[in-house]
mmCIF file of N, CA and C in Angstrom:
data_model
loop_
_atom_site.group_PDB
_atom_site.id
_atom_site.type_symbol
_atom_site.label_atom_id
_atom_site.label_comp_id
_atom_site.label_asym_id
_atom_site.label_seq_id
_atom_site.Cartn_x
_atom_site.Cartn_y
_atom_site.Cartn_z
ATOM 1 N N UNK H 22 38.164 125.374 104.895
ATOM 2 C CA UNK H 22 38.618 124.789 103.658
ATOM 3 C C UNK H 22 38.299 123.295 103.658
ATOM 4 N N UNK H 23 37.832 122.795 102.535
ATOM 5 C CA UNK H 23 37.528 121.379 102.396
ATOM 6 C C UNK H 23 38.802 120.553 102.454
ATOM 7 N N UNK H 24 38.687 119.365 103.057
ATOM 8 C CA UNK H 24 39.850 118.497 103.211
ATOM 9 C C UNK H 24 39.599 117.164 102.518
ATOM 10 N N UNK H 25 40.604 116.713 101.762
ATOM 11 C CA UNK H 25 40.533 115.449 101.036
ATOM 12 C C UNK H 25 41.711 114.581 101.452
ATOM 13 N N UNK H 26 41.428 113.328 101.750
ATOM 14 C CA UNK H 26 42.462 112.356 102.092
ATOM 15 C C UNK H 26 42.658 111.403 100.923
ATOM 16 N N UNK H 27 43.906 111.238 100.501
ATOM 17 C CA UNK H 27 44.264 110.259 99.476
ATOM 18 C C UNK H 27 45.121 109.205 100.161
ATOM 19 N N UNK H 28 44.624 107.975 100.219
ATOM 20 C CA UNK H 28 45.337 106.849 100.825
ATOM 21 C C UNK H 28 45.635 105.859 99.717
ATOM 22 N N UNK H 29 46.853 105.314 99.726
ATOM 23 C CA UNK H 29 47.220 104.387 98.662
ATOM 24 C C UNK H 29 48.200 103.327 99.159
ATOM 25 N N UNK H 30 48.256 102.230 98.408
ATOM 26 C CA UNK H 30 49.266 101.186 98.588
ATOM 27 C C UNK H 30 49.973 101.028 97.253
ATOM 28 N N UNK H 31 51.304 101.058 97.300
ATOM 29 C CA UNK H 31 52.090 100.974 96.073
ATOM 30 C C UNK H 31 53.353 100.173 96.336
ATOM 31 N N UNK H 32 53.641 99.215 95.475
ATOM 32 C CA UNK H 32 54.858 98.429 95.641
ATOM 33 C C UNK H 32 55.977 98.959 94.748
ATOM 34 N N UNK H 33 55.674 99.248 93.501
ATOM 35 C CA UNK H 33 56.701 99.654 92.544
ATOM 36 C C UNK H 33 56.714 101.165 92.302
ATOM 37 N N UNK H 34 55.761 101.877 92.892
ATOM 38 C CA UNK H 34 55.685 103.320 92.708
ATOM 39 C C UNK H 34 54.632 103.752 91.710
ATOM 40 N N UNK H 35 54.032 102.823 90.980
ATOM 41 C CA UNK H 35 53.033 103.177 89.968
ATOM 42 C C UNK H 35 51.777 103.774 90.592
ATOM 43 N N UNK H 36 51.249 103.128 91.614
ATOM 44 C CA UNK H 36 50.042 103.640 92.263
ATOM 45 C C UNK H 36 50.357 104.916 93.028
ATOM 46 N N UNK H 37 51.557 105.006 93.576
ATOM 47 C CA UNK H 37 51.984 106.232 94.256
ATOM 48 C C UNK H 37 52.016 107.418 93.294
ATOM 49 N N UNK H 38 52.518 107.209 92.082
ATOM 50 C CA UNK H 38 52.545 108.295 91.089
ATOM 51 C C UNK H 38 51.140 108.788 90.770
ATOM 52 N N UNK H 39 50.196 107.863 90.652
ATOM 53 C CA UNK H 39 48.818 108.266 90.389
ATOM 54 C C UNK H 39 48.253 109.000 91.603
ATOM 55 N N UNK H 40 48.552 108.527 92.808
ATOM 56 C CA UNK H 40 48.088 109.206 94.021
ATOM 57 C C UNK H 40 48.604 110.647 94.055
ATOM 58 N N UNK H 41 49.853 110.836 93.657
ATOM 59 C CA UNK H 41 50.431 112.186 93.619
ATOM 60 C C UNK H 41 49.737 113.062 92.579
ATOM 61 N N UNK H 42 49.395 112.487 91.430
ATOM 62 C CA UNK H 42 48.671 113.252 90.400
ATOM 63 C C UNK H 42 47.286 113.654 90.914
ATOM 64 N N UNK H 43 46.618 112.727 91.584
ATOM 65 C CA UNK H 43 45.295 113.020 92.151
ATOM 66 C C UNK H 43 45.409 114.132 93.190
ATOM 67 N N UNK H 44 46.406 114.034 94.066
ATOM 68 C CA UNK H 44 46.611 115.060 95.096
ATOM 69 C C UNK H 44 46.898 116.415 94.456
ATOM 70 N N UNK H 45 47.637 116.415 93.373
ATOM 71 C CA UNK H 45 47.914 117.660 92.644
ATOM 72 C C UNK H 45 46.610 118.303 92.163
ATOM 73 N N UNK H 46 45.700 117.471 91.637
ATOM 74 C CA UNK H 46 44.411 117.978 91.182
ATOM 75 C C UNK H 46 43.575 118.557 92.312
ATOM 76 N N UNK H 47 43.603 117.894 93.472
ATOM 77 C CA UNK H 47 42.875 118.400 94.641
ATOM 78 C C UNK H 47 43.394 119.788 95.007
ATOM 79 N N UNK H 48 44.712 119.928 95.040
ATOM 80 C CA UNK H 48 45.337 121.216 95.372
ATOM 81 C C UNK H 48 44.990 122.280 94.338
ATOM 82 N N UNK H 49 45.024 121.902 93.062
ATOM 83 C CA UNK H 49 44.687 122.843 91.988
ATOM 84 C C UNK H 49 43.270 123.393 92.160
ATOM 85 N N UNK H 50 42.386 122.557 92.705
ATOM 86 C CA UNK H 50 40.997 122.976 92.885
ATOM 87 C C UNK H 50 40.792 123.766 94.173
ATOM 88 N N UNK H 51 41.846 123.959 94.946
ATOM 89 C CA UNK H 51 41.751 124.804 96.125
ATOM 90 C C UNK H 51 41.393 124.110 97.418
ATOM 91 N N UNK H 52 41.417 122.795 97.437
ATOM 92 C CA UNK H 52 41.130 122.074 98.677
ATOM 93 C C UNK H 52 42.435 121.643 99.336
ATOM 94 N N UNK H 53 42.357 121.389 100.615
ATOM 95 C CA UNK H 53 43.509 120.867 101.355
ATOM 96 C C UNK H 53 43.572 119.365 101.107
ATOM 97 N N UNK H 54 44.765 118.838 100.860
ATOM 98 C CA UNK H 54 44.922 117.412 100.609
ATOM 99 C C UNK H 54 45.984 116.831 101.528
ATOM 100 N N UNK H 55 45.721 115.628 102.004
ATOM 101 C CA UNK H 55 46.691 114.851 102.762
ATOM 102 C C UNK H 55 46.878 113.547 102.009
ATOM 103 N N UNK H 56 48.133 113.217 101.738
ATOM 104 C CA UNK H 56 48.502 112.025 100.979
ATOM 105 C C UNK H 56 49.207 111.071 101.933
ATOM 106 N N UNK H 57 48.687 109.828 102.053
ATOM 107 C CA UNK H 57 49.260 108.867 102.997
ATOM 108 C C UNK H 57 49.334 107.481 102.375
ATOM 109 N N UNK H 58 50.434 106.787 102.694
ATOM 110 C CA UNK H 58 50.499 105.377 102.344
ATOM 111 C C UNK H 58 49.626 104.616 103.333
ATOM 112 N N UNK H 59 49.019 103.542 102.875
ATOM 113 C CA UNK H 59 48.055 102.811 103.702
ATOM 114 C C UNK H 59 48.654 102.341 105.024
ATOM 115 N N UNK H 60 49.910 101.900 105.023
ATOM 116 C CA UNK H 60 50.491 101.404 106.272
ATOM 117 C C UNK H 60 50.783 102.520 107.261
ATOM 118 N N UNK H 61 50.698 103.786 106.838
ATOM 119 C CA UNK H 61 50.855 104.931 107.740
ATOM 120 C C UNK H 61 49.520 105.561 108.119
ATOM 121 N N UNK H 62 48.433 105.012 107.636
ATOM 122 C CA UNK H 62 47.101 105.590 107.864
ATOM 123 C C UNK H 62 46.274 104.683 108.773
ATOM 124 N N UNK H 63 45.334 105.290 109.453
ATOM 125 C CA UNK H 63 44.355 104.551 110.252
ATOM 126 C C UNK H 63 42.991 104.800 109.609
ATOM 127 N N UNK H 64 42.197 103.776 109.482
ATOM 128 C CA UNK H 64 40.900 103.913 108.834
ATOM 129 C C UNK H 64 40.034 104.974 109.519
ATOM 130 N N UNK H 65 40.131 105.089 110.827
ATOM 131 C CA UNK H 65 39.319 106.072 111.564
ATOM 132 C C UNK H 65 39.576 107.498 111.080
ATOM 133 N N UNK H 66 40.749 107.742 110.476
ATOM 134 C CA UNK H 66 41.056 109.074 109.956
ATOM 135 C C UNK H 66 40.093 109.493 108.850
ATOM 136 N N UNK H 67 39.481 108.550 108.184
ATOM 137 C CA UNK H 67 38.559 108.870 107.093
ATOM 138 C C UNK H 67 37.429 109.765 107.582
ATOM 139 N N UNK H 68 37.076 109.634 108.857
ATOM 140 C CA UNK H 68 36.011 110.459 109.428
ATOM 141 C C UNK H 68 36.365 111.938 109.483
ATOM 142 N N UNK H 69 37.661 112.253 109.421
ATOM 143 C CA UNK H 69 38.114 113.639 109.569
ATOM 144 C C UNK H 69 38.163 114.413 108.251
ATOM 145 N N UNK H 70 37.759 113.788 107.168
ATOM 146 C CA UNK H 70 37.886 114.398 105.842
ATOM 147 C C UNK H 70 36.535 114.467 105.146
ATOM 148 N N UNK H 71 36.398 115.467 104.273
ATOM 149 C CA UNK H 71 35.169 115.633 103.486
ATOM 150 C C UNK H 71 35.176 114.715 102.269
ATOM 151 N N UNK H 72 36.356 114.511 101.707
ATOM 152 C CA UNK H 72 36.519 113.669 100.532
ATOM 153 C C UNK H 72 37.551 112.591 100.790
ATOM 154 N N UNK H 73 37.311 111.420 100.214
ATOM 155 C CA UNK H 73 38.182 110.265 100.427
ATOM 156 C C UNK H 73 38.479 109.645 99.067
ATOM 157 N N UNK H 74 39.761 109.485 98.760
ATOM 158 C CA UNK H 74 40.162 108.843 97.516
ATOM 159 C C UNK H 74 41.166 107.754 97.901
ATOM 160 N N UNK H 75 40.829 106.508 97.599
ATOM 161 C CA UNK H 75 41.642 105.375 98.042
ATOM 162 C C UNK H 75 42.088 104.560 96.837
ATOM 163 N N UNK H 76 43.368 104.183 96.850
ATOM 164 C CA UNK H 76 43.902 103.411 95.745
ATOM 165 C C UNK H 76 44.846 102.315 96.186
ATOM 166 N N UNK H 77 44.894 101.262 95.377
ATOM 167 C CA UNK H 77 45.815 100.152 95.630
ATOM 168 C C UNK H 77 46.055 99.405 94.330
ATOM 169 N N UNK H 78 47.196 98.785 94.269
ATOM 170 C CA UNK H 78 47.465 97.888 93.155
ATOM 171 C C UNK H 78 46.807 96.545 93.450
ATOM 172 N N UNK H 79 46.552 95.783 92.419
ATOM 173 C CA UNK H 79 45.979 94.457 92.577
ATOM 174 C C UNK H 79 47.126 93.453 92.590
ATOM 175 N N UNK H 80 47.111 92.587 93.579
ATOM 176 C CA UNK H 80 48.162 91.608 93.762
ATOM 177 C C UNK H 80 47.680 90.234 93.299
ATOM 178 N N UNK H 81 48.565 89.498 92.640
ATOM 179 C CA UNK H 81 48.260 88.121 92.266
ATOM 180 C C UNK H 81 47.045 88.018 91.369
ATOM 181 N N UNK H 82 46.182 87.088 91.717
ATOM 182 C CA UNK H 82 45.011 86.811 90.885
ATOM 183 C C UNK H 82 43.794 87.633 91.275
ATOM 184 N N UNK H 83 44.012 88.785 91.895
ATOM 185 C CA UNK H 83 42.889 89.653 92.228
ATOM 186 C C UNK H 83 42.766 89.951 93.705
ATOM 187 N N UNK H 84 43.872 89.904 94.426
ATOM 188 C CA UNK H 84 43.836 90.157 95.857
ATOM 189 C C UNK H 84 44.283 91.586 96.181
ATOM 190 N N UNK H 85 43.907 92.000 97.389
ATOM 191 C CA UNK H 85 44.423 93.251 97.929
ATOM 192 C C UNK H 85 45.876 93.038 98.326
ATOM 193 N N UNK H 86 46.708 94.064 98.220
ATOM 194 C CA UNK H 86 48.098 93.919 98.657
ATOM 195 C C UNK H 86 48.179 93.752 100.182
ATOM 196 N N UNK H 87 49.176 92.994 100.631
ATOM 197 C CA UNK H 87 49.325 92.713 102.065
ATOM 198 C C UNK H 87 49.353 93.975 102.910
ATOM 199 N N UNK H 88 50.084 95.001 102.453
ATOM 200 C CA UNK H 88 50.236 96.213 103.264
ATOM 201 C C UNK H 88 48.965 97.061 103.313
ATOM 202 N N UNK H 89 47.942 96.654 102.588
ATOM 203 C CA UNK H 89 46.674 97.391 102.544
ATOM 204 C C UNK H 89 45.585 96.690 103.361
ATOM 205 N N UNK H 90 45.764 95.414 103.637
ATOM 206 C CA UNK H 90 44.694 94.602 104.241
ATOM 207 C C UNK H 90 44.248 95.132 105.602
ATOM 208 N N UNK H 91 45.184 95.495 106.486
ATOM 209 C CA UNK H 91 44.787 95.988 107.814
ATOM 210 C C UNK H 91 43.918 97.238 107.699
ATOM 211 N N UNK H 92 44.351 98.182 106.867
ATOM 212 C CA UNK H 92 43.578 99.410 106.668
ATOM 213 C C UNK H 92 42.182 99.070 106.138
ATOM 214 N N UNK H 93 42.109 98.205 105.138
ATOM 215 C CA UNK H 93 40.845 97.819 104.519
ATOM 216 C C UNK H 93 39.917 97.180 105.552
ATOM 217 N N UNK H 94 40.447 96.284 106.367
ATOM 218 C CA UNK H 94 39.623 95.617 107.381
ATOM 219 C C UNK H 94 39.159 96.591 108.452
ATOM 220 N N UNK H 95 40.018 97.550 108.835
ATOM 221 C CA UNK H 95 39.632 98.566 109.820
ATOM 222 C C UNK H 95 38.474 99.425 109.310
ATOM 223 N N UNK H 96 38.380 99.593 108.007
ATOM 224 C CA UNK H 96 37.301 100.405 107.434
ATOM 225 C C UNK H 96 35.928 99.827 107.753
ATOM 226 N N UNK H 97 35.844 98.538 107.989
ATOM 227 C CA UNK H 97 34.569 97.854 108.180
ATOM 228 C C UNK H 97 33.687 98.409 109.271
ATOM 229 N N UNK H 98 34.262 99.082 110.261
ATOM 230 C CA UNK H 98 33.472 99.594 111.382
ATOM 231 C C UNK H 98 33.026 101.040 111.182
ATOM 232 N N UNK H 99 33.358 101.640 110.037
ATOM 233 C CA UNK H 99 33.066 103.060 109.821
ATOM 234 C C UNK H 99 31.698 103.293 109.194
ATOM 235 N N UNK H 100 31.181 104.490 109.439
ATOM 236 C CA UNK H 100 30.000 104.975 108.733
ATOM 237 C C UNK H 100 30.464 106.185 107.922
ATOM 238 N N UNK H 101 30.529 106.041 106.615
ATOM 239 C CA UNK H 101 31.033 107.103 105.751
ATOM 240 C C UNK H 101 29.916 107.864 105.039
ATOM 241 N N UNK H 102 28.705 107.796 105.584
ATOM 242 C CA UNK H 102 27.596 108.545 104.994
ATOM 243 C C UNK H 102 27.947 110.019 104.945
ATOM 244 N N UNK H 103 27.652 110.648 103.815
ATOM 245 C CA UNK H 103 27.932 112.062 103.647
ATOM 246 C C UNK H 103 29.327 112.355 103.124
ATOM 247 N N UNK H 104 30.147 111.328 102.980
ATOM 248 C CA UNK H 104 31.504 111.510 102.450
ATOM 249 C C UNK H 104 31.486 111.312 100.935
ATOM 250 N N UNK H 105 32.254 112.119 100.246
ATOM 251 C CA UNK H 105 32.442 112.002 98.798
ATOM 252 C C UNK H 105 33.669 111.124 98.595
ATOM 253 N N UNK H 106 33.569 110.122 97.725
ATOM 254 C CA UNK H 106 34.667 109.167 97.616
ATOM 255 C C UNK H 106 34.905 108.702 96.188
ATOM 256 N N UNK H 107 36.099 108.153 95.992
ATOM 257 C CA UNK H 107 36.472 107.546 94.712
ATOM 258 C C UNK H 107 37.588 106.542 94.957
ATOM 259 N N UNK H 108 37.816 105.671 93.964
ATOM 260 C CA UNK H 108 38.844 104.637 94.058
ATOM 261 C C UNK H 108 39.708 104.644 92.800
ATOM 262 N N UNK H 109 40.944 104.156 92.953
ATOM 263 C CA UNK H 109 41.858 104.064 91.817
ATOM 264 C C UNK H 109 42.877 102.966 92.079
ATOM 265 N N UNK H 110 43.548 102.534 91.026
ATOM 266 C CA UNK H 110 44.616 101.572 91.224
ATOM 267 C C UNK H 110 45.134 100.988 89.931
ATOM 268 N N UNK H 111 46.244 100.283 90.090
ATOM 269 C CA UNK H 111 46.910 99.673 88.946
ATOM 270 C C UNK H 111 46.695 98.168 88.943
ATOM 271 N N UNK H 112 46.893 97.592 87.774
ATOM 272 C CA UNK H 112 46.727 96.157 87.632
ATOM 273 C C UNK H 112 47.428 95.655 86.386
ATOM 274 N N UNK H 113 47.147 94.416 86.064
ATOM 275 C CA UNK H 113 47.783 93.738 84.944
ATOM 276 C C UNK H 113 46.694 93.011 84.156
ATOM 277 N N UNK H 114 46.521 93.373 82.897
ATOM 278 C CA UNK H 114 45.446 92.780 82.081
ATOM 279 C C UNK H 114 45.688 91.317 81.752
ATOM 280 N N UNK H 115 46.849 90.783 82.075
ATOM 281 C CA UNK H 115 47.089 89.367 81.787
ATOM 282 C C UNK H 115 46.401 88.456 82.808
ATOM 283 N N UNK H 116 45.923 89.039 83.906
ATOM 284 C CA UNK H 116 45.209 88.254 84.908
ATOM 285 C C UNK H 116 43.719 88.238 84.590
ATOM 286 N N UNK H 117 43.010 87.192 85.038
ATOM 287 C CA UNK H 117 41.572 87.079 84.735
ATOM 288 C C UNK H 117 40.729 88.248 85.249
ATOM 289 N N UNK H 118 41.100 88.813 86.402
ATOM 290 C CA UNK H 118 40.344 89.933 86.971
ATOM 291 C C UNK H 118 41.260 91.151 86.977
ATOM 292 N N UNK H 119 40.972 92.112 86.130
ATOM 293 C CA UNK H 119 41.796 93.307 85.993
ATOM 294 C C UNK H 119 41.448 94.324 87.070
ATOM 295 N N UNK H 120 42.424 94.733 87.844
ATOM 296 C CA UNK H 120 42.271 95.760 88.884
ATOM 297 C C UNK H 120 41.173 95.414 89.896
ATOM 298 N N UNK H 121 41.147 94.167 90.334
ATOM 299 C CA UNK H 121 40.129 93.727 91.286
ATOM 300 C C UNK H 121 40.182 94.520 92.588
ATOM 301 N N UNK H 122 41.377 94.951 93.002
ATOM 302 C CA UNK H 122 41.485 95.722 94.251
ATOM 303 C C UNK H 122 40.672 97.013 94.164
ATOM 304 N N UNK H 123 40.671 97.643 93.000
ATOM 305 C CA UNK H 123 39.909 98.883 92.820
ATOM 306 C C UNK H 123 38.416 98.601 93.013
ATOM 307 N N UNK H 124 37.942 97.505 92.439
ATOM 308 C CA UNK H 124 36.531 97.144 92.589
ATOM 309 C C UNK H 124 36.189 96.853 94.052
ATOM 310 N N UNK H 125 37.095 96.189 94.769
ATOM 311 C CA UNK H 125 36.859 95.885 96.186
ATOM 312 C C UNK H 125 36.802 97.163 97.020
ATOM 313 N N UNK H 126 37.702 98.094 96.732
ATOM 314 C CA UNK H 126 37.710 99.364 97.471
ATOM 315 C C UNK H 126 36.426 100.132 97.220
ATOM 316 N N UNK H 127 36.036 100.226 95.955
ATOM 317 C CA UNK H 127 34.812 100.953 95.621
ATOM 318 C C UNK H 127 33.600 100.309 96.288
ATOM 319 N N UNK H 128 33.520 98.982 96.266
ATOM 320 C CA UNK H 128 32.398 98.279 96.899
ATOM 321 C C UNK H 128 32.376 98.533 98.406
ATOM 322 N N UNK H 129 33.545 98.549 99.043
ATOM 323 C CA UNK H 129 33.617 98.791 100.488
ATOM 324 C C UNK H 129 33.167 100.219 100.811
ATOM 325 N N UNK H 130 33.610 101.185 100.019
ATOM 326 C CA UNK H 130 33.190 102.573 100.241
ATOM 327 C C UNK H 130 31.673 102.702 100.131
ATOM 328 N N UNK H 131 31.077 102.069 99.112
ATOM 329 C CA UNK H 131 29.619 102.104 98.952
ATOM 330 C C UNK H 131 28.928 101.439 100.137
ATOM 331 N N UNK H 132 29.434 100.284 100.537
ATOM 332 C CA UNK H 132 28.862 99.539 101.659
ATOM 333 C C UNK H 132 28.850 100.379 102.937
ATOM 334 N N UNK H 133 29.852 101.230 103.100
ATOM 335 C CA UNK H 133 29.969 102.067 104.295
ATOM 336 C C UNK H 133 29.215 103.385 104.173
ATOM 337 N N UNK H 134 28.509 103.583 103.053
ATOM 338 C CA UNK H 134 27.648 104.748 102.894
ATOM 339 C C UNK H 134 28.242 105.926 102.155
ATOM 340 N N UNK H 135 29.485 105.819 101.711
ATOM 341 C CA UNK H 135 30.097 106.928 100.970
ATOM 342 C C UNK H 135 29.439 107.075 99.605
ATOM 343 N N UNK H 136 29.401 108.296 99.116
ATOM 344 C CA UNK H 136 28.870 108.565 97.777
ATOM 345 C C UNK H 136 30.031 108.466 96.787
ATOM 346 N N UNK H 137 29.994 107.465 95.930
ATOM 347 C CA UNK H 137 31.021 107.326 94.894
ATOM 348 C C UNK H 137 30.697 108.377 93.843
ATOM 349 N N UNK H 138 31.522 109.406 93.814
ATOM 350 C CA UNK H 138 31.190 110.602 93.052
ATOM 351 C C UNK H 138 31.995 110.771 91.779
ATOM 352 N N UNK H 139 32.798 109.765 91.451
ATOM 353 C CA UNK H 139 33.582 109.821 90.220
ATOM 354 C C UNK H 139 33.875 108.394 89.776
ATOM 355 N N UNK H 140 34.018 108.220 88.491
ATOM 356 C CA UNK H 140 34.355 106.906 87.967
ATOM 357 C C UNK H 140 35.754 106.523 88.444
ATOM 358 N N UNK H 141 35.905 105.276 88.864
ATOM 359 C CA UNK H 141 37.213 104.833 89.338
ATOM 360 C C UNK H 141 38.220 104.862 88.184
ATOM 361 N N UNK H 142 39.475 104.971 88.556
ATOM 362 C CA UNK H 142 40.551 104.984 87.566
ATOM 363 C C UNK H 142 41.326 103.683 87.693
ATOM 364 N N UNK H 143 41.401 102.954 86.586
ATOM 365 C CA UNK H 143 42.194 101.726 86.506
ATOM 366 C C UNK H 143 43.233 101.910 85.413
ATOM 367 N N UNK H 144 44.461 101.513 85.719
ATOM 368 C CA UNK H 144 45.523 101.643 84.727
ATOM 369 C C UNK H 144 46.478 100.464 84.857
ATOM 370 N N UNK H 145 47.108 100.145 83.748
ATOM 371 C CA UNK H 145 48.029 99.015 83.731
ATOM 372 C C UNK H 145 49.455 99.501 83.970
ATOM 373 N N UNK H 146 50.116 98.858 84.941
ATOM 374 C CA UNK H 146 51.503 99.176 85.302
ATOM 375 C C UNK H 146 51.656 100.651 85.660
ATOM 376 N N UNK H 147 52.507 101.363 84.927
ATOM 377 C CA UNK H 147 52.683 102.781 85.250
ATOM 378 C C UNK H 147 51.750 103.618 84.373
ATOM 379 N N UNK H 148 51.150 104.609 84.982
ATOM 380 C CA UNK H 148 50.160 105.431 84.291
ATOM 381 C C UNK H 148 50.822 106.293 83.219
ATOM 382 N N UNK H 149 50.143 106.396 82.097
ATOM 383 C CA UNK H 149 50.595 107.291 81.033
ATOM 384 C C UNK H 149 50.314 108.733 81.452
ATOM 385 N N UNK H 150 50.839 109.683 80.693
ATOM 386 C CA UNK H 150 50.560 111.091 80.999
ATOM 387 C C UNK H 150 49.061 111.385 80.890
ATOM 388 N N UNK H 151 48.387 110.776 79.919
ATOM 389 C CA UNK H 151 46.937 110.959 79.790
ATOM 390 C C UNK H 151 46.215 110.414 81.019
ATOM 391 N N UNK H 152 46.654 109.243 81.502
ATOM 392 C CA UNK H 152 46.020 108.658 82.687
ATOM 393 C C UNK H 152 46.308 109.504 83.929
ATOM 394 N N UNK H 153 47.507 110.052 84.036
ATOM 395 C CA UNK H 153 47.803 110.943 85.164
ATOM 396 C C UNK H 153 46.929 112.195 85.108
ATOM 397 N N UNK H 154 46.656 112.675 83.908
ATOM 398 C CA UNK H 154 45.747 113.815 83.777
ATOM 399 C C UNK H 154 44.339 113.426 84.216
ATOM 400 N N UNK H 155 43.919 112.184 83.934
ATOM 401 C CA UNK H 155 42.636 111.690 84.458
ATOM 402 C C UNK H 155 42.657 111.739 85.982
ATOM 403 N N UNK H 156 43.805 111.378 86.571
ATOM 404 C CA UNK H 156 43.945 111.435 88.027
ATOM 405 C C UNK H 156 43.815 112.854 88.552
ATOM 406 N N UNK H 157 44.485 113.801 87.889
ATOM 407 C CA UNK H 157 44.351 115.210 88.305
ATOM 408 C C UNK H 157 42.896 115.660 88.181
ATOM 409 N N UNK H 158 42.228 115.241 87.098
ATOM 410 C CA UNK H 158 40.810 115.575 86.925
ATOM 411 C C UNK H 158 39.964 114.980 88.043
ATOM 412 N N UNK H 159 40.270 113.748 88.438
ATOM 413 C CA UNK H 159 39.552 113.109 89.541
ATOM 414 C C UNK H 159 39.740 113.930 90.819
ATOM 415 N N UNK H 160 40.968 114.327 91.092
ATOM 416 C CA UNK H 160 41.231 115.144 92.277
ATOM 417 C C UNK H 160 40.470 116.454 92.253
ATOM 418 N N UNK H 161 40.480 117.124 91.094
ATOM 419 C CA UNK H 161 39.742 118.388 90.965
ATOM 420 C C UNK H 161 38.246 118.162 91.148
ATOM 421 N N UNK H 162 37.729 117.074 90.576
ATOM 422 C CA UNK H 162 36.299 116.777 90.673
ATOM 423 C C UNK H 162 35.883 116.541 92.124
ATOM 424 N N UNK H 163 36.616 115.710 92.840
ATOM 425 C CA UNK H 163 36.275 115.434 94.234
ATOM 426 C C UNK H 163 36.407 116.702 95.072
ATOM 427 N N UNK H 164 37.468 117.467 94.858
ATOM 428 C CA UNK H 164 37.645 118.720 95.602
ATOM 429 C C UNK H 164 36.482 119.682 95.330
ATOM 430 N N UNK H 165 36.041 119.748 94.091
ATOM 431 C CA UNK H 165 34.913 120.608 93.754
ATOM 432 C C UNK H 165 33.633 120.162 94.429
ATOM 433 N N UNK H 166 33.414 118.858 94.484
ATOM 434 C CA UNK H 166 32.200 118.330 95.112
ATOM 435 C C UNK H 166 32.192 118.574 96.615
ATOM 436 N N UNK H 167 33.341 118.409 97.273
ATOM 437 C CA UNK H 167 33.352 118.631 98.726
ATOM 438 C C UNK H 167 33.237 120.116 99.059
ATOM 439 N N UNK H 168 33.716 120.971 98.149
ATOM 440 C CA UNK H 168 33.576 122.417 98.372
ATOM 441 C C UNK H 168 32.112 122.813 98.318
ATOM 442 N N UNK H 169 31.368 122.226 97.370
ATOM 443 C CA UNK H 169 29.928 122.510 97.229
ATOM 444 C C UNK H 169 29.167 121.962 98.436
ATOM 445 N N UNK H 170 29.523 120.747 98.861
ATOM 446 C CA UNK H 170 28.833 120.107 99.986
ATOM 447 C C UNK H 170 29.136 120.804 101.307
ATOM 448 N N UNK H 171 30.356 121.366 101.401
ATOM 449 C CA UNK H 171 30.776 121.996 102.663
ATOM 450 C C UNK H 171 30.148 123.321 102.801
#
């Protein structure tokens, strides 16, 4: 069975809710999913999964959240070639750079050789039901791609 890892950082629960919706979609598509908060995950674990979906909220003027930085930096030594990946996260449109953390995650995944196989999901504050459905669709899409690749 294909395995997908969803790693996220969430302060208020908004990004966590989206991570749960994404994980629900992965399960609906018949793949095994593991959902982890970034501070409970090790970057090396990414090697053990066929699909990788990573999310974080954007902090301040476009920074990664503190509890995500160690995980993000640990990713630098990985080779994710052959992995199917996507990024998601929440932000605030009142800042000059909207959801910058999502862009940083996606760029890091590409830099490490992962195939970005779905459009990233960006949402403001807490996701609407429509946005959560986009998350479930993202989960189903990634699960479908890893099933085909596996």
